[in-house]
Amino acid sequence: MPWELLLAVACLSSGLAWASLAARRAGEIRGLALHSLFGGAAAFGFAVIAYDLLDGAGVRLEWERLSHAGLASAAPLAGVIGLVEEGAKLAGLLLVVERGWRTRSVMGAAVGVSAGFAALEALTTLQGWDSPVALARVALGPAAHALLALPLALGVAAFARDARRAWGSLAGGLALSAVLHAAGDLSLASDAGKLGYGAALLAAPLWLYLRARLPPRAAQAPVPVAR
């Protein structure tokens, strides 16, 4: 099979598999997998438009430039990349999620949007890279994008519950996802390598895991009042 066809089949299969698994786990919204994949495609389109606009404004966001720049120059570039891609995923997720959705459903949609985004990203960036490593990236890319998008997905879940009071959660989630994305890219472009990238991916889920399992704070005992 020609590499171009194999890559296309792998990207499509990976996106469908991750989106379908997430929709099944969410278990509430009919057609969630397909809708979220379309949201991911829209997110990828938003990111491409943003990169084109930045390039037209003289801001060149290329991996070679990021990997050869010093930390002082690379950090702002990574920050812009993180904001563009996580902002695009946020826009795609908002196209899918409806008011009143539960957090579980929003999380399922976030995985599907990330899967659609990752599939198109791999399809456009891995052309000519004929290797098992490329196929591994195709298979695991949706998971990486979903982990980075976890904070913004929580912000969207809060927004879906009460749009009037959740703007801070939405902005905070986007900012945190962008920071984690930037940290992961900086790690891959520096000596931190895979260890730093793994830490950036696992930061948000580990925080949620510990938060869910730590005992709640003990209620403060009432202060006795002398009579």
Coordinates of N, CA and C in Angstrom, one line a residue:
M1 N 0.8 -1.2 0.0 CA 0.0 0.0 0.0 C 0.9 1.2 0.0
P2 N 0.6 2.2 -0.9 CA 1.4 3.4 -0.9 C 1.3 4.2 0.5
W3 N 2.4 4.8 0.9 CA 2.5 5.5 2.2 C 1.3 6.5 2.3
E4 N 1.1 7.3 1.3 CA 0.0 8.3 1.4 C -1.3 7.7 1.7
L5 N -1.7 6.5 1.1 CA -2.9 5.9 1.4 C -2.9 5.3 2.8
L6 N -1.8 4.6 3.1 CA -1.7 4.0 4.5 C -1.8 5.1 5.5
L7 N -1.2 6.2 5.3 CA -1.3 7.3 6.3 C -2.7 7.8 6.4
A8 N -3.4 8.0 5.3 CA -4.8 8.5 5.4 C -5.7 7.5 6.1
V9 N -5.5 6.2 5.8 CA -6.4 5.1 6.5 C -6.1 5.1 8.0
A10 N -4.8 5.2 8.3 CA -4.4 5.2 9.7 C -5.0 6.4 10.5
C11 N -4.9 7.6 9.9 CA -5.4 8.8 10.5 C -7.0 8.7 10.7
L12 N -7.7 8.2 9.7 CA -9.1 8.1 9.8 C -9.5 7.1 10.8
S13 N -8.8 5.9 10.8 CA -9.1 4.9 11.8 C -8.8 5.3 13.2
S14 N -7.7 6.0 13.4 CA -7.4 6.5 14.8 C -8.4 7.5 15.3
G15 N -8.7 8.5 14.4 CA -9.7 9.5 14.8 C -11.1 8.8 15.2
L16 N -11.5 7.9 14.3 CA -12.8 7.3 14.6 C -12.8 6.4 15.9
A17 N -11.7 5.7 16.1 CA -11.6 4.8 17.2 C -11.6 5.6 18.5
W18 N -10.8 6.7 18.6 CA -10.8 7.5 19.9 C -12.1 8.2 20.1
A19 N -12.7 8.8 19.0 CA -13.9 9.5 19.2 C -15.1 8.6 19.6
S20 N -15.1 7.4 19.0 CA -16.1 6.4 19.3 C -16.0 5.9 20.7
L21 N -14.8 5.6 21.2 CA -14.5 5.2 22.5 C -15.0 6.2 23.5
A22 N -14.6 7.5 23.3 CA -15.0 8.6 24.2 C -16.5 8.7 24.2
A23 N -17.2 8.7 23.1 CA -18.6 8.8 23.0 C -19.3 7.7 23.7
R24 N -18.8 6.5 23.6 CA -19.4 5.3 24.3 C -19.2 5.5 25.8
R25 N -18.1 6.0 26.3 CA -17.9 6.2 27.7 C -18.8 7.3 28.2
A26 N -19.0 8.4 27.4 CA -19.9 9.4 27.8 C -21.4 8.9 27.9
G27 N -21.8 8.1 26.8 CA -23.0 7.3 26.9 C -24.3 8.1 26.9
E28 N -24.3 9.3 26.5 CA -25.6 10.1 26.7 C -26.1 10.7 25.4
I29 N -25.1 11.3 24.6 CA -25.5 12.1 23.5 C -25.4 11.3 22.2
R30 N -26.5 11.2 21.5 CA -26.6 10.5 20.2 C -25.7 11.2 19.2
G31 N -24.9 10.4 18.4 CA -24.1 11.0 17.4 C -23.0 11.8 17.9
L32 N -22.6 11.7 19.1 CA -21.5 12.5 19.7 C -20.2 12.3 19.0
A33 N -19.8 11.1 18.6 CA -18.6 10.8 18.0 C -18.4 11.5 16.7
L34 N -19.5 11.5 15.8 CA -19.4 12.1 14.5 C -19.4 13.6 14.7
H35 N -20.2 14.1 15.5 CA -20.3 15.6 15.7 C -19.0 16.1 16.3
S36 N -18.4 15.4 17.2 CA -17.1 15.9 17.8 C -16.0 15.8 16.7
L37 N -16.0 14.8 15.9 CA -15.0 14.7 14.8 C -15.1 15.9 13.9
F38 N -16.3 16.3 13.5 CA -16.5 17.5 12.7 C -16.0 18.7 13.4
G39 N -16.3 18.8 14.8 CA -15.7 19.9 15.6 C -14.2 19.9 15.5
G40 N -13.6 18.8 15.5 CA -12.1 18.7 15.4 C -11.6 19.2 14.1
A41 N -12.4 18.8 13.0 CA -12.0 19.3 11.7 C -12.1 20.8 11.6
A42 N -13.2 21.3 12.2 CA -13.3 22.8 12.2 C -12.2 23.4 13.0
A43 N -11.8 22.8 14.2 CA -10.7 23.3 15.0 C -9.4 23.4 14.2
F44 N -9.2 22.3 13.4 CA -7.9 22.3 12.6 C -8.0 23.4 11.6
G45 N -9.1 23.7 11.0 CA -9.3 24.8 10.0 C -9.0 26.1 10.7
F46 N -9.6 26.3 11.9 CA -9.3 27.6 12.6 C -7.8 27.8 12.9
A47 N -7.1 26.7 13.3 CA -5.7 26.8 13.5 C -4.9 27.1 12.3
V48 N -5.3 26.5 11.2 CA -4.6 26.8 9.9 C -4.8 28.3 9.5
I49 N -6.0 28.8 9.7 CA -6.3 30.2 9.4 C -5.5 31.1 10.3
A50 N -5.4 30.8 11.6 CA -4.6 31.6 12.5 C -3.2 31.6 12.2
Y51 N -2.6 30.4 11.8 CA -1.2 30.4 11.4 C -1.0 31.2 10.2
D52 N -1.9 31.1 9.2 CA -1.7 31.9 8.0 C -1.7 33.4 8.3
L53 N -2.6 33.8 9.2 CA -2.7 35.3 9.5 C -1.4 35.7 10.3
L54 N -0.9 34.9 11.1 CA 0.3 35.2 11.9 C 1.5 35.3 10.9
D55 N 1.5 34.3 10.0 CA 2.6 34.3 9.0 C 2.5 35.6 8.1
G56 N 1.3 36.0 7.8 CA 1.2 37.2 7.0 C 1.6 38.5 7.8
A57 N 1.5 38.4 9.1 CA 1.9 39.5 10.0 C 3.4 39.4 10.3
G58 N 4.1 38.5 9.8 CA 5.5 38.4 10.0 C 5.9 37.5 11.2
V59 N 5.0 36.8 11.8 CA 5.3 35.9 12.9 C 5.4 34.5 12.3
R60 N 6.6 34.0 12.2 CA 6.8 32.6 11.6 C 6.9 31.6 12.7
L61 N 5.9 30.7 12.7 CA 5.9 29.7 13.8 C 6.2 28.3 13.2
E62 N 7.5 28.1 13.1 CA 8.0 26.8 12.5 C 8.8 26.1 13.5
W63 N 8.7 24.7 13.5 CA 9.3 23.9 14.4 C 10.9 24.0 14.4
E64 N 11.4 24.2 13.2 CA 12.9 24.4 13.1 C 13.3 25.6 13.9
R65 N 12.5 26.7 13.7 CA 12.9 27.9 14.4 C 12.8 27.7 16.0
L66 N 11.7 27.0 16.4 CA 11.6 26.8 17.8 C 12.7 25.9 18.4
S67 N 13.1 24.9 17.7 CA 14.1 24.0 18.2 C 15.5 24.5 18.2
H68 N 15.8 25.5 17.4 CA 17.1 26.1 17.3 C 17.2 27.4 18.0
A69 N 16.1 27.9 18.6 CA 16.2 29.2 19.3 C 16.5 28.9 20.8
G70 N 17.1 30.0 21.4 CA 17.3 29.9 22.8 C 16.0 29.9 23.6
L71 N 16.1 29.7 24.9 CA 14.9 29.6 25.7 C 14.2 30.9 25.7
A72 N 14.9 32.0 25.8 CA 14.2 33.3 25.8 C 13.4 33.6 24.5
S73 N 13.9 33.1 23.4 CA 13.2 33.3 22.1 C 12.2 32.2 21.9
A74 N 12.5 31.0 22.3 CA 11.6 29.9 22.1 C 10.3 29.9 22.9
A75 N 10.4 30.4 24.1 CA 9.3 30.4 25.0 C 8.1 31.2 24.5
P76 N 8.3 32.4 24.0 CA 7.1 33.1 23.4 C 6.6 32.4 22.2
L77 N 7.4 31.8 21.3 CA 6.9 31.1 20.2 C 6.1 29.9 20.6
A78 N 6.6 29.2 21.6 CA 5.8 28.0 22.1 C 4.5 28.5 22.7
G79 N 4.5 29.6 23.3 CA 3.3 30.1 23.9 C 2.2 30.5 22.9
V80 N 2.7 31.1 21.8 CA 1.8 31.4 20.7 C 1.2 30.1 20.1
I81 N 2.1 29.2 19.9 CA 1.6 27.9 19.3 C 0.6 27.2 20.2
G82 N 0.8 27.2 21.5 CA -0.1 26.6 22.4 C -1.4 27.4 22.4
L83 N -1.4 28.7 22.4 CA -2.6 29.5 22.4 C -3.4 29.3 21.1
V84 N -2.7 29.2 20.0 CA -3.4 29.0 18.7 C -4.1 27.6 18.7
E85 N -3.4 26.6 19.0 CA -3.9 25.2 18.9 C -5.0 24.9 19.9
E86 N -4.7 25.3 21.2 CA -5.7 25.1 22.2 C -6.9 26.0 22.0
G87 N -6.7 27.2 21.5 CA -7.8 28.1 21.2 C -8.7 27.6 20.1
A88 N -8.0 27.0 19.1 CA -8.8 26.4 18.0 C -9.6 25.2 18.5
K89 N -9.0 24.4 19.4 CA -9.8 23.2 19.9 C -10.9 23.7 20.8
L90 N -10.7 24.8 21.5 CA -11.8 25.4 22.3 C -13.0 25.8 21.4
A91 N -12.6 26.5 20.3 CA -13.7 26.9 19.3 C -14.4 25.7 18.7
G92 N -13.7 24.6 18.4 CA -14.3 23.5 17.9 C -15.2 22.8 18.9
L93 N -14.8 22.8 20.1 CA -15.6 22.2 21.2 C -16.9 22.9 21.5
L94 N -16.8 24.3 21.4 CA -17.9 25.1 21.6 C -19.0 24.9 20.5
L95 N -18.5 24.5 19.3 CA -19.4 24.2 18.2 C -20.2 22.9 18.5
V96 N -19.7 22.1 19.3 CA -20.3 20.8 19.6 C -21.2 20.8 20.8
V97 N -20.7 21.4 21.9 CA -21.3 21.3 23.2 C -22.6 22.2 23.2
E98 N -23.6 21.7 23.9 CA -24.8 22.5 24.0 C -25.1 22.8 25.5
R99 N -25.9 23.8 25.7 CA -26.2 24.2 27.1 C -26.8 23.1 27.9
G100 N -26.3 22.9 29.1 CA -26.9 21.9 30.0 C -26.2 20.6 30.0
W101 N -25.2 20.4 29.1 CA -24.5 19.1 29.1 C -23.8 18.9 30.4
R102 N -23.7 17.6 30.8 CA -23.0 17.2 32.0 C -21.5 17.2 31.6
T103 N -20.7 17.2 32.7 CA -19.2 17.2 32.5 C -18.7 16.0 31.7
R104 N -19.4 14.9 32.0 CA -19.0 13.6 31.4 C -19.2 13.7 29.9
S105 N -20.3 14.3 29.4 CA -20.5 14.5 28.0 C -19.5 15.4 27.4
V106 N -19.2 16.5 28.1 CA -18.3 17.5 27.5 C -16.9 16.9 27.4
M107 N -16.5 16.0 28.3 CA -15.2 15.4 28.2 C -15.2 14.4 27.0
G108 N -16.3 13.7 26.8 CA -16.3 12.9 25.6 C -16.2 13.6 24.3
A109 N -16.9 14.8 24.3 CA -16.8 15.7 23.1 C -15.4 16.2 22.9
A110 N -14.7 16.5 24.0 CA -13.3 17.1 24.0 C -12.4 16.0 23.4
V111 N -12.5 14.8 23.8 CA -11.7 13.7 23.2 C -11.9 13.6 21.7
G112 N -13.2 13.6 21.3 CA -13.5 13.5 19.9 C -13.0 14.7 19.1
V113 N -13.1 15.9 19.6 CA -12.6 17.1 18.9 C -11.1 17.0 18.8
S114 N -10.4 16.5 19.9 CA -9.0 16.3 19.9 C -8.6 15.3 18.8
A115 N -9.4 14.2 18.7 CA -9.1 13.2 17.8 C -9.2 13.7 16.3
G116 N -10.2 14.4 16.0 CA -10.3 15.0 14.7 C -9.2 15.9 14.4
F117 N -8.9 16.8 15.3 CA -7.7 17.7 15.2 C -6.4 17.0 14.9
A118 N -6.2 16.0 15.8 CA -4.9 15.2 15.7 C -4.8 14.5 14.3
A119 N -6.0 13.9 13.9 CA -5.9 13.1 12.6 C -5.5 14.0 11.5
L120 N -6.1 15.2 11.4 CA -5.8 16.1 10.3 C -4.4 16.7 10.4
E121 N -4.0 16.9 11.6 CA -2.6 17.4 11.8 C -1.6 16.4 11.4
A122 N -1.8 15.1 11.7 CA -0.9 14.0 11.3 C -0.9 13.9 9.8
L123 N -2.1 13.9 9.2 CA -2.2 13.7 7.8 C -1.5 14.8 7.0
T124 N -1.4 16.0 7.5 CA -0.7 17.1 6.8 C 0.8 17.2 7.1
T125 N 1.2 16.8 8.3 CA 2.6 16.9 8.7 C 3.4 15.7 8.5
L126 N 2.8 14.5 8.4 CA 3.6 13.3 8.3 C 3.7 12.8 6.8
Q127 N 3.4 13.6 5.9 CA 3.6 13.2 4.5 C 5.1 13.0 4.2
G128 N 5.4 11.8 3.7 CA 6.7 11.5 3.3 C 7.6 10.9 4.5
W129 N 7.0 10.8 5.7 CA 7.7 10.3 6.8 C 7.3 8.8 7.0
D130 N 7.8 8.0 6.2 CA 7.4 6.6 6.1 C 8.2 5.8 7.2
S131 N 7.6 5.6 8.4 CA 8.2 4.9 9.5 C 7.2 4.5 10.5
P132 N 7.5 3.4 11.3 CA 6.6 3.0 12.3 C 6.4 4.1 13.4
V133 N 7.4 5.0 13.6 CA 7.2 6.1 14.5 C 6.1 7.0 14.1
A134 N 6.0 7.2 12.8 CA 4.9 8.1 12.3 C 3.5 7.4 12.6
L135 N 3.4 6.1 12.4 CA 2.2 5.4 12.7 C 1.8 5.5 14.2
A136 N 2.9 5.4 15.0 CA 2.7 5.5 16.5 C 2.1 6.8 16.8
R137 N 2.7 7.9 16.2 CA 2.2 9.2 16.4 C 0.7 9.4 16.0
V138 N 0.4 8.8 14.9 CA -1.0 8.8 14.4 C -1.9 8.1 15.4
A139 N -1.5 7.0 16.0 CA -2.3 6.3 16.9 C -2.5 7.0 18.3
L140 N -1.4 7.6 18.8 CA -1.4 8.2 20.1 C -1.6 9.7 20.1
G141 N -1.6 10.4 18.9 CA -1.8 11.8 18.9 C -3.1 12.3 19.5
P142 N -4.2 11.6 19.2 CA -5.5 12.1 19.8 C -5.4 12.1 21.3
A143 N -4.8 11.1 21.9 CA -4.7 11.0 23.4 C -3.9 12.2 23.9
A144 N -2.8 12.5 23.3 CA -1.9 13.6 23.7 C -2.7 14.9 23.6
H145 N -3.4 15.2 22.5 CA -4.2 16.4 22.4 C -5.3 16.5 23.4
A146 N -5.9 15.3 23.7 CA -7.0 15.3 24.7 C -6.5 15.6 26.1
L147 N -5.3 15.1 26.4 CA -4.8 15.4 27.7 C -4.4 16.9 27.9
L148 N -3.9 17.5 26.8 CA -3.6 18.9 26.9 C -4.9 19.7 27.0
A149 N -5.9 19.2 26.4 CA -7.2 20.0 26.3 C -8.1 19.8 27.5
L150 N -7.6 19.0 28.5 CA -8.4 18.7 29.7 C -8.8 19.9 30.4
P151 N -7.9 20.9 30.7 CA -8.3 22.1 31.5 C -9.4 22.9 30.7
L152 N -9.2 23.1 29.4 CA -10.2 23.9 28.7 C -11.5 23.1 28.6
A153 N -11.5 21.8 28.6 CA -12.8 21.0 28.6 C -13.5 21.2 29.9
L154 N -12.8 21.3 31.0 CA -13.4 21.6 32.3 C -14.1 23.0 32.3
G155 N -13.4 23.9 31.7 CA -13.9 25.3 31.5 C -15.2 25.3 30.7
V156 N -15.2 24.5 29.6 CA -16.4 24.4 28.8 C -17.5 23.8 29.5
A157 N -17.2 22.8 30.3 CA -18.2 22.1 31.1 C -18.9 23.1 32.1
A158 N -18.1 23.9 32.7 CA -18.6 24.9 33.6 C -19.5 26.0 32.8
F159 N -19.0 26.3 31.7 CA -19.7 27.2 30.8 C -21.1 26.7 30.4
A160 N -21.1 25.4 30.1 CA -22.3 24.7 29.7 C -23.4 24.7 30.8
R161 N -22.9 24.6 32.0 CA -23.8 24.6 33.2 C -24.4 26.0 33.4
D162 N -23.5 27.0 33.3 CA -24.0 28.4 33.6 C -23.1 29.4 32.9
A163 N -23.5 29.8 31.7 CA -22.7 30.6 30.8 C -22.4 32.0 31.4
R164 N -23.3 32.5 32.3 CA -23.2 33.8 32.8 C -22.1 33.9 33.8
R165 N -21.8 32.8 34.5 CA -20.9 32.9 35.6 C -19.6 32.1 35.4
A166 N -19.4 31.6 34.2 CA -18.3 30.7 34.0 C -17.2 31.2 33.0
W167 N -17.3 32.5 32.7 CA -16.3 33.1 31.8 C -14.9 33.0 32.3
G168 N -14.8 33.1 33.6 CA -13.5 33.0 34.2 C -12.9 31.6 34.1
S169 N -13.8 30.6 34.3 CA -13.4 29.2 34.2 C -13.0 28.9 32.8
L170 N -13.7 29.4 31.8 CA -13.4 29.2 30.4 C -12.0 29.8 30.0
A171 N -11.8 31.1 30.5 CA -10.5 31.7 30.1 C -9.4 31.0 30.9
G172 N -9.6 30.6 32.1 CA -8.6 30.0 32.9 C -8.2 28.6 32.3
G173 N -9.2 27.9 31.9 CA -9.0 26.6 31.3 C -8.2 26.7 30.0
L174 N -8.5 27.7 29.2 CA -7.8 27.9 27.9 C -6.3 28.3 28.2
A175 N -6.1 29.2 29.2 CA -4.8 29.6 29.5 C -3.9 28.4 30.0
L176 N -4.5 27.6 30.9 CA -3.8 26.5 31.4 C -3.4 25.4 30.3
S177 N -4.4 25.2 29.4 CA -4.1 24.2 28.3 C -3.0 24.8 27.4
A178 N -3.1 26.1 27.1 CA -2.0 26.7 26.3 C -0.7 26.6 26.9
V179 N -0.6 26.8 28.3 CA 0.7 26.7 29.0 C 1.2 25.3 28.9
L180 N 0.4 24.3 29.2 CA 0.8 22.9 29.1 C 1.3 22.6 27.7
H181 N 0.6 23.0 26.7 CA 0.9 22.8 25.3 C 2.3 23.4 25.0
A182 N 2.5 24.6 25.5 CA 3.8 25.3 25.2 C 4.9 24.6 26.0
A183 N 4.6 24.1 27.2 CA 5.7 23.4 28.0 C 6.1 22.1 27.3
G184 N 5.1 21.4 26.7 CA 5.4 20.2 26.0 C 6.2 20.4 24.8
D185 N 5.9 21.5 24.0 CA 6.7 21.8 22.8 C 8.1 22.2 23.2
L186 N 8.2 23.0 24.2 CA 9.5 23.4 24.7 C 10.4 22.3 25.1
S187 N 9.7 21.3 25.8 CA 10.5 20.1 26.2 C 11.0 19.3 25.1
L188 N 10.2 19.1 24.0 CA 10.6 18.4 22.9 C 11.7 19.1 22.1
A189 N 11.7 20.4 22.2 CA 12.7 21.2 21.5 C 13.9 21.5 22.3
S190 N 14.0 21.0 23.5 CA 15.2 21.3 24.4 C 15.7 20.0 25.0
D191 N 16.5 20.1 26.0 CA 17.1 18.9 26.6 C 16.2 18.2 27.5
A192 N 15.0 18.8 27.9 CA 14.1 18.1 28.7 C 13.5 16.9 28.0
G193 N 13.3 17.0 26.7 CA 12.9 15.9 25.8 C 11.6 15.2 26.2
K194 N 11.6 13.9 26.1 CA 10.3 13.1 26.3 C 9.9 13.2 27.8
L195 N 10.8 13.3 28.7 CA 10.4 13.4 30.1 C 9.6 14.6 30.4
G196 N 10.1 15.8 29.9 CA 9.3 17.0 30.1 C 8.0 17.0 29.4
Y197 N 8.0 16.4 28.2 CA 6.7 16.3 27.4 C 5.7 15.4 28.1
G198 N 6.2 14.3 28.7 CA 5.3 13.5 29.5 C 4.7 14.1 30.7
A199 N 5.6 14.9 31.3 CA 5.1 15.7 32.5 C 4.0 16.7 32.1
A200 N 4.2 17.4 31.0 CA 3.2 18.3 30.5 C 1.9 17.6 30.2
L201 N 1.9 16.4 29.6 CA 0.7 15.7 29.3 C 0.0 15.2 30.6
L202 N 0.7 14.8 31.6 CA 0.1 14.1 32.7 C -0.2 15.1 33.8
A203 N 0.2 16.4 33.7 CA 0.0 17.3 34.8 C -1.5 17.5 35.2
A204 N -2.3 17.7 34.2 CA -3.8 17.9 34.4 C -4.5 16.7 34.9
P205 N -4.3 15.5 34.3 CA -5.0 14.3 34.8 C -4.5 13.9 36.2
L206 N -3.2 14.1 36.5 CA -2.8 13.7 37.8 C -3.4 14.6 38.9
W207 N -3.5 15.9 38.5 CA -4.1 16.9 39.5 C -5.5 16.5 39.7
L208 N -6.3 16.1 38.7 CA -7.7 15.7 38.9 C -7.7 14.4 39.7
Y209 N -6.8 13.5 39.4 CA -6.8 12.2 40.2 C -6.6 12.4 41.7
L210 N -5.6 13.3 42.0 CA -5.3 13.5 43.4 C -6.4 14.3 44.0
R211 N -7.0 15.2 43.3 CA -8.1 16.0 43.8 C -9.3 15.2 44.2
A212 N -9.6 14.1 43.3 CA -10.7 13.3 43.6 C -10.5 12.3 44.7
R213 N -9.2 12.0 45.1 CA -9.0 11.0 46.1 C -8.5 11.5 47.4
L214 N -8.1 12.8 47.4 CA -7.7 13.4 48.7 C -8.9 13.6 49.6
P215 N -8.8 13.4 50.9 CA -10.0 13.5 51.8 C -10.4 15.0 51.8
P216 N -11.7 15.3 51.9 CA -12.1 16.7 52.0 C -11.6 17.4 53.2
R217 N -11.5 18.7 53.1 CA -11.0 19.4 54.3 C -12.1 19.3 55.4
A218 N -11.5 19.1 56.6 CA -12.4 18.9 57.7 C -13.1 20.3 58.0
A219 N -14.3 20.2 58.3 CA -15.1 21.4 58.6 C -14.5 22.0 59.9
Q220 N -14.4 23.3 59.9 CA -13.9 23.9 61.1 C -14.9 23.8 62.2
A221 N -14.4 23.4 63.4 CA -15.2 23.3 64.6 C -15.7 24.6 65.1
P222 N -16.9 24.8 65.5 CA -17.4 26.1 66.0 C -16.6 26.5 67.2
V223 N -16.2 27.8 67.3 CA -15.5 28.3 68.4 C -16.4 28.5 69.6
P224 N -16.1 27.8 70.7 CA -17.0 28.0 71.9 C -17.0 29.4 72.4
V225 N -18.1 29.9 72.8 CA -18.3 31.2 73.3 C -18.6 31.2 74.8
A226 N -17.8 31.9 75.5 CA -18.0 31.9 77.0 C -19.2 32.6 77.3
R227 N -20.0 32.1 78.3 CA -21.2 32.8 78.7 C -21.0 33.4 80.1

